[in-house]
Amino acid sequence: MTKIAFIGLGNMGGPMAQNLVKAGYEVCGFDLMPEALDQLEQAGGSRAESVTDAAQDASVVISMLPAGKHVEALYLGDEGLFNVIGSRCLVIDCSTIEADVAKKVGVKAEEQGIDFIDAPVSGGTAGAAAGTLTFMVGGSAETVERARPYLEVMGQNIFHAGGAGAGQLAKICNNMLLAVLMTGTSEALKLGIDNGLDPAVLSEIMNKSSGGNWVLEKYNPVPGVMPQAPASNGYQGGFMVGLMAKDLDLALNAAAGSKTATPMASLAENLYKMHSIRSGNTQDFSSIIQLYDPAD
Ligand code: NAD
């Protein structure tokens, strides 16, 4: 049976790893949080004591870590996995990180005969649990085909965006737009609420009108409108404010490099910075709607 090492079992990685277990793969996970390892074990996977331990005899390594520095350390650090895994190993990094870091890891992998793709995702924690994520993949066509059976277990749409790092570029364009949509949708909902409209009714109207978008369809920021959305769960268990702030930084850095004007993203980044100063980094990013409330 194919053994998969899964590194990073958080809000996204946890359910993704569990879907691989359900599909019949032997999954050995590692995370810094013991509770995340408990959950994988309860789902039928096994726990490792270290990344090296997890990757022992694995023919596939999948990572889902917060940021580029974690991914770089995992693969290229002094005790990095590229010093440990065999040259026929397939490595899939699903974290959202700098395209340059993905390229750097990809170059090193190629030197060592390791097949590597950057494969960031969209679809949120609900998509991770349902196995309906969208993958945006960068790497060679051959490696994308080799990875496809695993990606198809965790996702529904698999796009080959281009060479190494292209998946990351597609992802930051998407999340830049998502930040703008979330802030704009929150603003429109707040205007309606402040003028006496029921947010559930207003959401339905806008979603069936020209303002319709993914936030209104799947991720309403007003508590109680969508029982399954993080807003109705105390803004817990979704995509944290700190991660959205990181993605906006990635987008603005890429825009600086290409001299692309991104005024909407700059405004969204400032709104998220203000929100983070006021309310911290660990709530779901839809909590940005709180910024439109009067200060306590
Ligand atoms: P998370 O913080 O819930 O999970 C990250 C996990 O990595 C944590 O459990 C943490 O303990 C673990 N970790 C950190 N360093 C580690 C290390 N050195 N070794 C092993 N484990 C380590 O974050 P998340 O929401 O699952 O997001 C993960 C990535 O996916 C991020 O890059 C994020 O931008 C991206 N993403 C998240 C969402 C979402 O809706 N949450 C959607 C799309 C993409």
Short mmCIF file of C-alpha atoms and ligand atoms in Angstrom, two decimals:
data_model
loop_
_atom_site.label_atom_id
_atom_site.label_comp_id
_atom_site.label_asym_id
_atom_site.label_seq_id
_atom_site.Cartn_x
_atom_site.Cartn_y
_atom_site.Cartn_z
CA MET A 1 0.00 0.00 0.00
CA THR A 2 1.27 3.51 -0.80
CA LYS A 3 2.46 5.25 2.35
CA ILE A 4 1.82 9.00 2.52
CA ALA A 5 3.58 11.27 5.02
CA PHE A 6 1.33 14.26 5.83
CA ILE A 7 3.01 17.23 7.55
CA GLY A 8 0.77 19.95 9.04
CA LEU A 9 -2.60 18.68 10.28
CA GLY A 10 -4.32 22.00 11.06
CA ASN A 11 -7.70 23.33 9.95
CA MET A 12 -6.99 22.29 6.33
CA GLY A 13 -4.36 19.54 6.56
CA GLY A 14 -6.33 17.56 9.17
CA PRO A 15 -9.41 16.89 7.01
CA MET A 16 -7.31 16.49 3.84
CA ALA A 17 -5.25 13.75 5.51
CA GLN A 18 -8.43 12.08 6.78
CA ASN A 19 -9.82 11.93 3.23
CA LEU A 20 -6.67 10.11 2.10
CA VAL A 21 -7.18 7.60 4.95
CA LYS A 22 -10.80 7.09 3.85
CA ALA A 23 -9.59 6.45 0.28
CA GLY A 24 -7.50 3.54 1.59
CA TYR A 25 -4.02 5.08 1.79
CA GLU A 26 -1.67 4.47 4.71
CA VAL A 27 -1.23 7.99 6.12
CA CYS A 28 1.37 8.83 8.75
CA GLY A 29 1.07 12.39 10.04
CA PHE A 30 3.18 14.87 11.94
CA ASP A 31 2.14 18.17 13.55
CA LEU A 32 3.45 20.24 16.44
CA MET A 33 0.03 20.01 18.13
CA PRO A 34 -0.67 16.64 19.81
CA GLU A 35 -4.47 17.11 19.43
CA ALA A 36 -4.06 17.20 15.64
CA LEU A 37 -2.24 13.84 15.79
CA ASP A 38 -4.97 12.42 18.06
CA GLN A 39 -7.60 13.33 15.46
CA LEU A 40 -5.67 11.65 12.63
CA GLU A 41 -5.25 8.51 14.74
CA GLN A 42 -8.98 8.46 15.55
CA ALA A 43 -9.67 8.62 11.80
CA GLY A 44 -7.47 5.59 11.12
CA GLY A 45 -4.10 7.19 10.31
CA SER A 46 -0.92 6.87 12.35
CA ARG A 47 1.13 9.45 14.27
CA ALA A 48 4.84 10.16 13.93
CA GLU A 49 7.20 11.65 16.48
CA SER A 50 9.02 13.81 13.92
CA VAL A 51 8.92 14.73 10.24
CA THR A 52 11.74 12.25 9.59
CA ASP A 53 9.78 9.54 11.34
CA ALA A 54 6.68 10.37 9.24
CA ALA A 55 8.61 10.25 5.97
CA GLN A 56 10.27 6.89 6.71
CA ASP A 57 9.41 4.55 3.75
CA ALA A 58 6.86 7.06 2.40
CA SER A 59 6.60 7.30 -1.39
CA VAL A 60 4.53 10.51 -1.17
CA VAL A 61 5.02 13.52 1.13
CA ILE A 62 2.28 16.16 1.41
CA SER A 63 2.70 19.37 3.42
CA MET A 64 0.08 21.90 4.57
CA LEU A 65 1.96 24.46 6.67
CA PRO A 66 1.28 28.11 7.54
CA ALA A 67 3.96 29.98 5.55
CA GLY A 68 7.05 29.87 3.32
CA LYS A 69 9.55 29.78 6.20
CA HIS A 70 7.96 26.56 7.49
CA VAL A 71 8.03 24.93 4.05
CA GLU A 72 11.64 25.97 3.43
CA ALA A 73 12.72 24.59 6.82
CA LEU A 74 10.78 21.36 6.27
CA TYR A 75 12.45 20.50 2.97
CA LEU A 76 15.71 22.47 2.80
CA GLY A 77 16.69 23.01 6.46
CA ASP A 78 19.70 21.32 8.11
CA GLU A 79 17.49 18.43 9.10
CA GLY A 80 15.29 18.94 6.05
CA LEU A 81 13.37 16.14 4.38
CA PHE A 82 15.32 16.42 1.11
CA ASN A 83 18.26 14.93 3.04
CA VAL A 84 16.09 12.02 4.10
CA ILE A 85 13.62 10.96 1.41
CA GLY A 86 14.44 8.80 -1.60
CA SER A 87 14.91 10.24 -5.06
CA ARG A 88 11.71 8.63 -6.43
CA CYS A 89 9.56 10.35 -3.82
CA LEU A 90 6.66 12.56 -4.89
CA VAL A 91 6.39 15.79 -2.86
CA ILE A 92 3.23 17.94 -2.91
CA ASP A 93 3.24 21.22 -1.01
CA CYS A 94 -0.31 22.54 -0.54
CA SER A 95 0.58 25.51 1.71
CA THR A 96 0.09 29.07 0.40
CA ILE A 97 3.61 30.54 0.20
CA GLU A 98 5.83 32.86 -1.88
CA ALA A 99 6.20 31.69 -5.51
CA ASP A 100 9.95 32.26 -5.13
CA VAL A 101 10.19 29.84 -2.20
CA ALA A 102 8.19 27.25 -4.18
CA LYS A 103 10.60 27.70 -7.10
CA LYS A 104 13.62 27.37 -4.79
CA VAL A 105 12.29 24.14 -3.29
CA GLY A 106 11.39 22.92 -6.82
CA VAL A 107 14.96 23.54 -8.12
CA LYS A 108 16.49 21.67 -5.17
CA ALA A 109 14.03 18.79 -5.66
CA GLU A 110 14.94 18.53 -9.35
CA GLU A 111 18.66 18.40 -8.50
CA GLN A 112 17.95 15.42 -6.28
CA GLY A 113 15.58 13.64 -8.68
CA ILE A 114 12.57 14.29 -6.43
CA ASP A 115 9.23 15.07 -8.15
CA PHE A 116 7.87 18.30 -6.60
CA ILE A 117 4.77 20.40 -7.25
CA ASP A 118 3.37 23.49 -5.54
CA ALA A 119 -0.35 22.80 -5.15
CA PRO A 120 -2.07 25.46 -3.02
CA VAL A 121 -5.81 25.11 -2.58
CA SER A 122 -9.05 27.04 -2.45
CA GLY A 123 -12.37 25.98 -0.95
CA GLY A 124 -11.89 26.55 2.79
CA THR A 125 -12.22 24.08 5.63
CA ALA A 126 -15.64 22.93 4.33
CA GLY A 127 -14.04 22.06 0.97
CA ALA A 128 -11.18 20.28 2.74
CA ALA A 129 -13.65 18.17 4.75
CA ALA A 130 -15.86 17.40 1.73
CA GLY A 131 -12.91 16.60 -0.56
CA THR A 132 -14.02 19.31 -3.00
CA LEU A 133 -11.00 21.62 -2.94
CA THR A 134 -9.66 23.40 -6.00
CA PHE A 135 -5.94 22.76 -6.56
CA MET A 136 -3.79 25.29 -8.45
CA VAL A 137 -0.70 23.43 -9.45
CA GLY A 138 2.78 24.51 -10.54
CA GLY A 139 5.35 22.02 -11.86
CA SER A 140 6.01 19.70 -14.79
CA ALA A 141 3.07 18.07 -16.60
CA GLU A 142 4.49 14.60 -15.75
CA THR A 143 4.61 15.35 -12.02
CA VAL A 144 1.10 16.80 -12.08
CA GLU A 145 -0.13 13.52 -13.64
CA ARG A 146 1.74 11.51 -11.02
CA ALA A 147 0.10 13.58 -8.27
CA ARG A 148 -3.39 13.57 -9.79
CA PRO A 149 -4.75 10.43 -8.04
CA TYR A 150 -3.92 11.94 -4.61
CA LEU A 151 -5.21 15.40 -5.51
CA GLU A 152 -8.45 13.87 -6.80
CA VAL A 153 -9.10 12.33 -3.37
CA MET A 154 -8.80 15.73 -1.69
CA GLY A 155 -10.26 17.95 -4.39
CA GLN A 156 -12.67 18.33 -7.27
CA ASN A 157 -10.94 20.79 -9.60
CA ILE A 158 -7.28 20.40 -10.50
CA PHE A 159 -5.75 23.17 -12.60
CA HIS A 160 -2.22 23.04 -13.99
CA ALA A 161 -1.30 26.75 -13.85
CA GLY A 162 2.23 26.41 -15.32
CA GLY A 163 5.79 25.70 -14.19
CA ALA A 164 7.19 25.75 -10.63
CA GLY A 165 5.63 28.57 -8.57
CA ALA A 166 2.69 29.13 -10.98
CA GLY A 167 0.24 27.48 -8.57
CA GLN A 168 1.27 29.96 -5.88
CA LEU A 169 0.84 32.94 -8.20
CA ALA A 170 -2.68 31.81 -9.15
CA LYS A 171 -3.50 31.31 -5.47
CA ILE A 172 -2.39 34.78 -4.35
CA CYS A 173 -4.39 36.40 -7.19
CA ASN A 174 -7.42 34.44 -5.98
CA ASN A 175 -6.96 35.34 -2.32
CA MET A 176 -6.33 38.99 -3.11
CA LEU A 177 -9.75 39.01 -4.80
CA LEU A 178 -11.29 37.08 -1.89
CA ALA A 179 -10.05 39.71 0.62
CA VAL A 180 -11.59 42.47 -1.50
CA LEU A 181 -14.86 40.50 -1.79
CA MET A 182 -15.01 39.80 1.95
CA THR A 183 -14.38 43.43 2.95
CA GLY A 184 -16.78 44.78 0.31
CA THR A 185 -19.51 42.27 1.16
CA SER A 186 -19.15 43.05 4.88
CA GLU A 187 -19.51 46.76 4.13
CA ALA A 188 -22.68 46.21 2.07
CA LEU A 189 -24.22 43.93 4.73
CA LYS A 190 -23.43 46.44 7.48
CA LEU A 191 -25.11 49.24 5.48
CA GLY A 192 -28.23 47.10 5.17
CA ILE A 193 -28.25 46.06 8.85
CA ASP A 194 -27.74 49.67 10.02
CA ASN A 195 -30.75 50.65 7.94
CA GLY A 196 -33.04 47.97 9.31
CA LEU A 197 -32.68 45.14 6.79
CA ASP A 198 -32.55 41.49 7.85
CA PRO A 199 -29.02 40.29 6.91
CA ALA A 200 -30.32 36.85 5.80
CA VAL A 201 -32.89 38.42 3.47
CA LEU A 202 -30.40 40.99 2.15
CA SER A 203 -27.81 38.24 1.57
CA GLU A 204 -30.28 36.22 -0.45
CA ILE A 205 -31.30 39.25 -2.52
CA MET A 206 -27.69 40.26 -3.29
CA ASN A 207 -26.64 36.69 -4.01
CA LYS A 208 -29.33 36.39 -6.67
CA SER A 209 -28.51 39.87 -8.01
CA SER A 210 -25.47 41.48 -9.60
CA GLY A 211 -23.64 41.63 -6.24
CA GLY A 212 -23.65 37.81 -5.92
CA ASN A 213 -20.31 36.25 -5.00
CA TRP A 214 -18.64 33.31 -3.19
CA VAL A 215 -18.78 35.07 0.20
CA LEU A 216 -22.57 35.45 -0.01
CA GLU A 217 -22.98 31.96 -1.41
CA LYS A 218 -20.79 30.01 1.02
CA TYR A 219 -19.16 32.13 3.72
CA ASN A 220 -21.51 34.77 5.07
CA PRO A 221 -19.72 37.00 7.65
CA VAL A 222 -22.86 37.73 9.73
CA PRO A 223 -23.39 35.27 12.63
CA GLY A 224 -26.53 33.16 12.26
CA VAL A 225 -27.10 33.65 8.53
CA MET A 226 -25.30 30.41 7.58
CA PRO A 227 -25.17 27.81 10.34
CA GLN A 228 -22.12 26.06 8.82
CA ALA A 229 -20.05 29.22 8.25
CA PRO A 230 -17.29 30.19 10.75
CA ALA A 231 -19.28 33.39 11.60
CA SER A 232 -21.94 31.16 13.21
CA ASN A 233 -19.25 29.30 15.17
CA GLY A 234 -17.67 32.27 16.97
CA TYR A 235 -15.40 32.84 13.92
CA GLN A 236 -13.48 29.67 14.79
CA GLY A 237 -12.21 26.81 12.64
CA GLY A 238 -11.89 28.62 9.31
CA PHE A 239 -9.17 30.70 7.63
CA MET A 240 -7.45 32.87 10.21
CA VAL A 241 -7.01 36.65 9.92
CA GLY A 242 -3.22 36.17 10.24
CA LEU A 243 -3.20 33.84 7.23
CA MET A 244 -5.22 36.27 5.10
CA ALA A 245 -2.83 39.08 6.13
CA LYS A 246 0.08 36.85 5.01
CA ASP A 247 -1.59 36.21 1.63
CA LEU A 248 -2.21 39.93 1.09
CA ASP A 249 1.48 40.55 1.82
CA LEU A 250 2.38 37.90 -0.75
CA ALA A 251 0.10 39.55 -3.32
CA LEU A 252 1.42 43.07 -2.67
CA ASN A 253 5.03 41.87 -2.83
CA ALA A 254 4.34 40.18 -6.16
CA ALA A 255 2.63 43.38 -7.37
CA ALA A 256 5.65 45.46 -6.34
CA GLY A 257 7.88 43.10 -8.32
CA SER A 258 5.77 43.33 -11.48
CA LYS A 259 4.90 47.05 -10.98
CA THR A 260 1.18 46.16 -11.07
CA ALA A 261 -1.26 48.68 -9.55
CA THR A 262 -3.35 46.99 -6.82
CA PRO A 263 -5.23 49.78 -5.00
CA MET A 264 -8.11 47.55 -3.83
CA ALA A 265 -5.69 44.99 -2.36
CA SER A 266 -3.76 47.75 -0.56
CA LEU A 267 -6.97 48.98 1.05
CA ALA A 268 -8.01 45.45 2.00
CA GLU A 269 -4.55 44.85 3.49
CA ASN A 270 -4.88 47.98 5.64
CA LEU A 271 -8.36 46.96 6.79
CA TYR A 272 -7.03 43.52 7.80
CA LYS A 273 -4.07 45.15 9.61
CA MET A 274 -6.46 47.41 11.56
CA HIS A 275 -8.67 44.43 12.37
CA SER A 276 -5.68 42.38 13.49
CA ILE A 277 -4.49 45.20 15.82
CA ARG A 278 -7.97 45.43 17.33
CA SER A 279 -8.97 41.79 17.51
CA GLY A 280 -5.89 39.61 16.97
CA ASN A 281 -4.99 37.11 14.28
CA THR A 282 -6.76 33.92 15.22
CA GLN A 283 -10.40 34.54 14.33
CA ASP A 284 -11.68 33.52 10.91
CA PHE A 285 -11.11 36.21 8.24
CA SER A 286 -14.86 36.83 7.87
CA SER A 287 -14.67 38.53 11.31
CA ILE A 288 -13.48 41.63 9.38
CA ILE A 289 -17.15 42.68 9.58
CA GLN A 290 -16.48 43.55 13.26
CA LEU A 291 -14.32 46.43 12.03
CA TYR A 292 -17.51 48.14 10.86
CA ASP A 293 -19.00 48.01 14.37
CA PRO A 294 -18.52 50.92 16.75
CA ALA A 295 -15.50 50.43 19.07
CA ASP A 296 -16.42 49.21 22.60
P1 NAD B 1 -3.48 26.04 10.64
O1 NAD B 1 -2.70 27.01 11.42
O2 NAD B 1 -4.83 25.58 11.11
O3 NAD B 1 -2.60 24.70 10.40
C1 NAD B 1 -1.20 24.69 10.25
C2 NAD B 1 -0.68 23.51 11.03
O4 NAD B 1 0.73 23.38 10.78
C3 NAD B 1 -0.87 23.68 12.55
O5 NAD B 1 -1.57 22.56 13.07
C4 NAD B 1 0.57 23.74 13.08
O6 NAD B 1 0.72 23.13 14.36
C5 NAD B 1 1.31 22.97 12.01
N1 NAD B 1 2.74 23.25 11.95
C6 NAD B 1 3.36 24.46 11.96
N2 NAD B 1 4.70 24.28 11.84
C7 NAD B 1 4.90 22.96 11.76
C8 NAD B 1 6.07 22.13 11.62
N3 NAD B 1 7.29 22.67 11.56
N4 NAD B 1 5.92 20.79 11.57
C9 NAD B 1 4.68 20.23 11.64
N5 NAD B 1 3.53 20.96 11.77
C10 NAD B 1 3.66 22.29 11.82
O7 NAD B 1 -3.59 26.64 9.15
P2 NAD B 1 -4.55 26.16 7.96
O8 NAD B 1 -5.77 27.01 7.97
O9 NAD B 1 -4.65 24.68 7.95
O10 NAD B 1 -3.68 26.67 6.72
C11 NAD B 1 -2.55 25.96 6.24
C12 NAD B 1 -2.16 26.57 4.89
O11 NAD B 1 -3.27 26.48 3.99
C13 NAD B 1 -1.77 28.06 4.97
O12 NAD B 1 -0.71 28.30 4.09
C14 NAD B 1 -3.05 28.76 4.51
O13 NAD B 1 -2.76 30.02 3.97
C15 NAD B 1 -3.58 27.77 3.49
N6 NAD B 1 -5.04 27.80 3.26
C16 NAD B 1 -5.92 27.83 4.31
C17 NAD B 1 -7.29 27.83 4.04
C18 NAD B 1 -8.33 27.86 5.14
O14 NAD B 1 -9.52 28.09 4.85
N7 NAD B 1 -7.97 27.64 6.39
C19 NAD B 1 -7.76 27.79 2.72
C20 NAD B 1 -6.84 27.71 1.69
C21 NAD B 1 -5.48 27.72 1.97
#
